[in-house]
Coordinates of C-alpha atoms and ligand atoms in Angstrom, one line a residue:
M1 CA 0.0 0.0 0.0
P2 CA 1.5 3.4 -1.0
H3 CA 1.9 6.1 1.6
K4 CA -1.0 8.5 1.2
I5 CA 0.6 11.9 1.7
I6 CA -0.4 15.6 2.0
F7 CA 2.7 17.5 0.9
D8 CA 2.8 20.8 2.8
T9 CA 5.2 23.0 0.9
D10 CA 6.6 26.4 0.1
P11 CA 8.0 25.7 -3.4
G12 CA 11.0 26.5 -3.6
V13 CA 13.6 24.7 -5.7
D14 CA 14.2 21.8 -3.3
D15 CA 10.5 21.5 -2.7
A16 CA 10.1 21.1 -6.5
M17 CA 12.8 18.4 -6.4
A18 CA 11.0 16.6 -3.6
L19 CA 7.6 16.8 -5.3
L20 CA 8.8 15.4 -8.6
F21 CA 10.5 12.6 -6.6
A22 CA 7.2 11.8 -4.8
L23 CA 5.2 11.9 -8.0
K24 CA 7.6 9.4 -9.7
S25 CA 7.6 6.9 -6.8
P26 CA 5.0 4.1 -6.6
E27 CA 5.5 3.9 -2.8
I28 CA 3.8 7.4 -2.6
E29 CA 0.3 8.6 -3.5
V30 CA 0.1 12.4 -3.3
L31 CA -3.5 13.2 -2.1
G32 CA -3.0 17.0 -2.1
L33 CA -0.6 19.9 -1.8
T34 CA -1.0 22.5 0.9
T35 CA 1.0 25.7 0.5
V36 CA 2.6 28.1 3.0
F37 CA 4.8 31.2 2.9
G38 CA 8.6 30.6 3.3
N39 CA 10.7 30.5 0.2
S40 CA 8.4 33.3 -1.1
N41 CA 5.0 34.7 -0.2
V42 CA 2.1 32.3 -0.2
E43 CA 0.7 33.6 -3.5
A44 CA 4.0 32.8 -5.2
T45 CA 4.4 29.4 -3.5
T46 CA 0.8 28.5 -4.4
R47 CA 1.4 29.5 -8.1
N48 CA 4.5 27.4 -8.1
A49 CA 2.6 24.4 -6.6
L50 CA 0.0 24.7 -9.4
N51 CA 2.7 25.1 -12.1
L52 CA 4.7 22.1 -10.8
L53 CA 1.6 19.9 -11.0
D54 CA 0.9 21.2 -14.5
F55 CA 4.5 20.5 -15.6
A56 CA 4.2 17.0 -14.1
G57 CA 1.0 16.3 -15.9
R58 CA -1.0 16.0 -12.6
P59 CA -3.4 18.9 -12.6
D60 CA -5.9 16.5 -10.9
I61 CA -4.1 16.8 -7.6
P62 CA -5.8 19.4 -5.4
V63 CA -3.9 22.4 -4.0
A64 CA -5.1 24.2 -0.9
K65 CA -3.6 27.6 -0.2
G66 CA -2.5 28.0 3.4
A67 CA -0.9 30.5 5.8
G68 CA 0.8 33.6 4.6
V69 CA 2.3 34.7 7.9
P70 CA 3.5 33.0 11.1
L71 CA 1.2 32.4 14.1
V72 CA 2.8 35.0 16.4
I73 CA 6.1 36.6 15.3
P74 CA 6.3 39.2 12.5
P75 CA 7.3 37.4 9.3
H76 CA 11.0 37.2 8.4
P77 CA 12.0 38.2 4.9
T78 CA 11.0 35.4 2.4
G79 CA 13.6 33.2 0.7
E80 CA 13.9 34.7 -2.8
F81 CA 17.6 35.3 -2.3
V82 CA 18.0 31.5 -2.0
H83 CA 15.4 30.4 -4.6
G84 CA 15.1 33.3 -7.1
D85 CA 12.6 36.0 -7.6
D86 CA 10.0 33.5 -8.7
A87 CA 11.2 31.1 -6.0
M88 CA 11.8 28.6 -8.9
G89 CA 15.4 29.6 -9.9
N90 CA 14.4 32.6 -12.0
I91 CA 12.8 30.6 -14.8
G92 CA 10.2 33.3 -15.2
W93 CA 7.3 31.7 -13.3
H94 CA 5.5 34.9 -12.6
A95 CA 2.1 33.7 -13.7
Q96 CA 0.3 30.4 -13.9
T97 CA 1.3 28.2 -16.8
N98 CA -2.2 26.8 -16.9
P99 CA -4.8 29.4 -16.1
N100 CA -7.5 26.7 -15.9
M101 CA -6.0 25.3 -12.8
H102 CA -7.5 26.6 -9.5
V103 CA -6.9 26.1 -5.8
V104 CA -9.6 24.4 -3.8
E105 CA -11.8 26.7 -1.8
Q106 CA -10.7 25.3 1.6
H107 CA -7.9 26.7 3.5
A108 CA -4.9 24.3 3.8
A109 CA -5.6 23.7 7.5
Q110 CA -9.3 22.8 6.8
F111 CA -8.1 20.6 3.9
I112 CA -5.7 18.7 6.3
V113 CA -8.4 18.3 8.9
E114 CA -11.0 17.0 6.5
Q115 CA -8.7 14.6 4.8
V116 CA -7.3 13.2 8.0
M117 CA -10.6 12.9 9.8
S118 CA -12.2 11.1 6.9
N119 CA -9.3 8.7 6.4
P120 CA -8.3 7.8 10.0
G121 CA -5.0 6.2 10.4
Q122 CA -4.1 6.5 6.7
I123 CA -2.6 9.9 6.0
T124 CA 1.0 10.9 6.3
L125 CA 1.6 14.7 6.6
V126 CA 4.9 15.7 4.9
P127 CA 5.6 19.3 5.8
V128 CA 8.7 20.8 4.1
G129 CA 8.1 24.4 4.9
P130 CA 7.2 26.4 8.0
L131 CA 4.8 24.4 10.2
T132 CA 2.0 27.0 10.3
N133 CA -0.6 25.0 8.4
L134 CA -0.1 21.9 10.6
A135 CA -0.4 24.0 13.8
L136 CA -3.5 25.7 12.5
A137 CA -5.0 22.3 11.7
L138 CA -4.2 21.1 15.2
Q139 CA -5.9 24.1 16.6
L140 CA -9.0 23.6 14.4
E141 CA -9.2 19.9 15.3
P142 CA -6.8 18.5 17.9
R143 CA -8.0 14.9 17.2
I144 CA -6.1 14.9 14.0
A145 CA -3.0 14.0 16.1
K146 CA -4.6 10.7 16.9
H147 CA -5.8 10.0 13.4
V148 CA -2.8 10.9 11.3
K149 CA -0.6 7.9 10.4
E150 CA 2.6 9.9 10.9
V151 CA 4.3 13.2 10.2
V152 CA 7.5 13.2 8.3
M153 CA 9.0 16.7 8.2
M154 CA 12.0 18.5 6.7
G155 CA 13.2 21.0 9.3
G156 CA 15.1 21.5 12.4
S157 CA 18.6 20.3 13.5
V158 CA 19.8 18.4 16.5
L159 CA 23.6 18.7 16.3
H160 CA 24.3 20.6 13.1
A161 CA 24.7 24.4 13.1
G162 CA 21.6 26.3 12.0
N163 CA 21.2 27.7 8.5
V164 CA 19.4 30.9 9.5
S165 CA 20.9 31.5 13.0
P166 CA 23.6 29.8 14.9
L167 CA 21.1 27.2 16.1
A168 CA 18.0 27.4 13.9
E169 CA 16.9 25.8 10.6
A170 CA 14.8 28.0 8.3
N171 CA 11.5 26.1 8.3
V172 CA 11.3 26.0 12.1
H173 CA 12.7 29.5 12.6
N174 CA 10.1 30.9 10.2
D175 CA 7.3 30.0 12.7
P176 CA 8.7 28.8 16.0
H177 CA 5.3 28.9 17.8
A178 CA 3.8 26.6 15.1
A179 CA 6.7 24.2 15.5
A180 CA 6.4 24.2 19.3
L181 CA 2.7 23.2 18.9
V182 CA 3.6 20.5 16.4
F183 CA 6.3 19.0 18.6
R184 CA 4.0 19.0 21.7
A185 CA 1.2 17.1 19.9
E186 CA 0.9 13.3 20.5
W187 CA 1.6 12.2 16.9
P188 CA 4.5 10.2 15.6
I189 CA 7.0 12.7 14.0
T190 CA 10.1 11.9 12.0
M191 CA 12.4 14.9 11.6
A192 CA 14.7 15.0 8.6
G193 CA 16.8 18.0 9.8
L194 CA 20.1 19.5 8.8
D195 CA 21.9 16.6 10.5
V196 CA 21.0 14.5 7.5
T197 CA 20.0 17.0 4.8
E198 CA 23.3 18.9 4.8
A199 CA 25.2 15.6 5.0
V200 CA 24.1 14.7 1.5
Q201 CA 25.0 16.9 -1.5
M202 CA 24.2 16.8 -5.1
N203 CA 26.7 18.4 -7.4
A204 CA 26.8 19.7 -11.0
A205 CA 27.9 16.4 -12.5
Y206 CA 25.0 14.7 -10.7
F207 CA 22.5 17.2 -12.2
D208 CA 23.9 16.5 -15.6
E209 CA 23.3 12.8 -15.1
L210 CA 19.7 13.5 -14.1
A211 CA 19.2 15.5 -17.3
A212 CA 21.2 13.2 -19.7
G213 CA 19.5 12.0 -22.8
G214 CA 16.9 14.8 -22.7
N215 CA 15.2 13.4 -19.6
R216 CA 12.3 15.8 -19.0
F217 CA 12.1 15.8 -15.2
G218 CA 15.9 15.8 -14.9
G219 CA 16.3 18.6 -17.4
F220 CA 13.7 20.7 -15.4
I221 CA 15.6 20.1 -12.2
R222 CA 18.9 21.0 -13.7
R223 CA 17.4 24.2 -15.0
V224 CA 15.7 25.3 -11.8
V225 CA 18.7 24.4 -9.6
A226 CA 21.2 26.7 -11.2
F227 CA 20.3 29.8 -9.0
Y228 CA 20.2 27.6 -5.9
Q229 CA 23.7 26.2 -6.8
Q230 CA 25.0 29.8 -7.0
F231 CA 23.6 30.5 -3.6
H232 CA 25.5 27.5 -2.2
V233 CA 28.7 28.9 -3.8
D234 CA 28.1 32.3 -2.3
W235 CA 27.0 31.2 1.1
Y236 CA 28.9 28.0 1.7
G237 CA 31.8 28.2 -0.8
M238 CA 30.8 24.9 -2.4
P239 CA 33.2 24.4 -5.3
D240 CA 31.5 21.9 -7.7
G241 CA 27.9 23.1 -7.9
E242 CA 26.8 21.2 -4.9
V243 CA 23.5 21.8 -3.1
H244 CA 22.2 20.4 0.2
T245 CA 19.5 17.8 -0.1
H246 CA 16.8 19.3 2.1
D247 CA 13.2 18.6 1.1
P248 CA 13.9 15.4 -1.0
S249 CA 15.1 13.8 2.2
A250 CA 11.6 13.6 3.7
I251 CA 10.4 11.8 0.6
A252 CA 13.5 9.5 0.6
Y253 CA 12.8 8.5 4.2
L254 CA 9.2 7.5 3.3
I255 CA 10.3 5.4 0.3
D256 CA 13.2 3.7 2.1
P257 CA 13.7 4.4 5.8
S258 CA 16.6 2.0 5.9
I259 CA 18.7 4.8 4.3
Y260 CA 18.6 6.6 7.6
V261 CA 19.4 6.0 11.3
G262 CA 17.0 7.8 13.7
Q263 CA 17.2 8.4 17.4
Q264 CA 14.1 8.9 19.6
W265 CA 14.3 12.1 21.6
P266 CA 11.8 14.6 23.0
V267 CA 12.3 17.9 21.1
T268 CA 11.4 21.4 22.3
V269 CA 11.4 24.7 20.3
P270 CA 12.2 27.9 22.1
T271 CA 10.0 30.8 21.0
D272 CA 12.2 33.7 22.1
G273 CA 15.8 34.5 22.9
P274 CA 18.9 33.7 20.9
A275 CA 17.8 30.1 20.5
I276 CA 14.4 31.0 18.9
G277 CA 13.4 28.4 16.4
A278 CA 16.0 25.8 17.4
T279 CA 15.0 22.2 17.9
I280 CA 16.6 21.2 21.2
A281 CA 16.6 17.4 21.8
D282 CA 16.8 15.8 25.2
R283 CA 19.6 13.4 24.2
R284 CA 20.0 12.1 27.8
L285 CA 16.2 11.2 27.8
R286 CA 16.2 12.6 31.3
F287 CA 14.7 16.1 31.4
W288 CA 11.6 16.2 29.3
Q289 CA 8.5 14.1 29.2
S290 CA 7.1 15.4 25.9
P291 CA 6.5 13.0 23.0
K292 CA 9.7 11.5 21.4
V293 CA 10.6 12.5 17.9
N294 CA 12.4 10.2 15.5
C295 CA 15.4 12.5 14.8
L296 CA 17.2 11.3 11.7
M297 CA 20.9 11.5 12.6
Q298 CA 22.7 9.4 9.9
V299 CA 22.2 8.9 6.2
D300 CA 23.7 6.8 3.4
G301 CA 24.2 9.5 0.8
D302 CA 25.2 7.2 -2.0
R303 CA 22.0 5.2 -1.7
L304 CA 19.9 8.4 -1.5
R305 CA 21.5 9.8 -4.6
A306 CA 21.1 6.5 -6.4
L307 CA 17.4 6.2 -5.5
Y308 CA 16.7 9.8 -6.4
K309 CA 18.3 9.4 -9.8
M310 CA 16.5 6.1 -10.5
R311 CA 13.1 7.7 -9.8
I312 CA 13.6 11.0 -11.6
R313 CA 14.9 9.2 -14.7
A314 CA 12.3 6.3 -14.6
Ligands
BDR401 C1 14.4 24.5 4.2 O1 14.3 25.9 3.9 C2 13.8 26.1 2.6 O2 14.6 27.1 2.0 C3 13.9 24.8 1.9 O3 12.9 24.7 0.9 C4 13.9 23.8 2.9 O4 12.6 23.4 3.2 C5 15.9 24.2 4.4 O5 16.3 24.8 5.6
CA402 CA1 10.8 23.9 1.6

């Protein structure tokens, strides 16, 4: 039985890479996309979600537009400096490629609640952006925590340095109050954080391999990733066109969890002070009673890259 997922996303170059990976994998059935601010404003991330489904030939998959701002804090600047003005590597996606596609009328949080409550025990939530929609859904209907199959998120970091502050990863930092609610809820969470996503890199030669022979999905990925590669040169000094493998990691875990080693620790998110938006794990299992999170701490990068390439080129 494939995993039935709701992909909660702020596309975003690596969100696009993750979505195409999911759509090409028989282990995964994408029930819907819910959108959130983050890599750009929610109007742009929603447009990109629609355009990606149009590109992938899946205009049938519903898209529900979600939160445009965090729950409590004023919004941080959005991520165009990482993902391009259109948040898709400056390929000129400033309008819908298919004007006949429309978002559903429900807000993302309502969409999540309705899908989970009408399919108890079956739905996996895969948030790869700020956790605002999941927190809003929990506030609307706390029983979703009991009825979700699992939550597999990209975000946070246990031991790795942060990517937007010394301690914090962008998705959690963008809405720390939402993340705090999500980590307090009693649902099974797997966290693919920087500990594993920065440990796996894809480089220029790899993107050429994805695109070889005119492969349509691989060619698209190589095209949208160029701006993101330049960001990794400027920010991290990466010499060979490498990028970190953030959002595709959540999908890879769902397809083949044996690529990862996880450890079960309670996680807390500070909502103010210098550690705001960090994901602090109680690694001694001594101090906190909150639900344990499956924190992914090790990854086999070669297997992940091989799996990703096989699926994108299939
Ligand atoms: C996360 O932040 C966003 O820029 C990416 O899409 C990813 O979800 C990495 O910190
Ligand atoms: Ca993302």
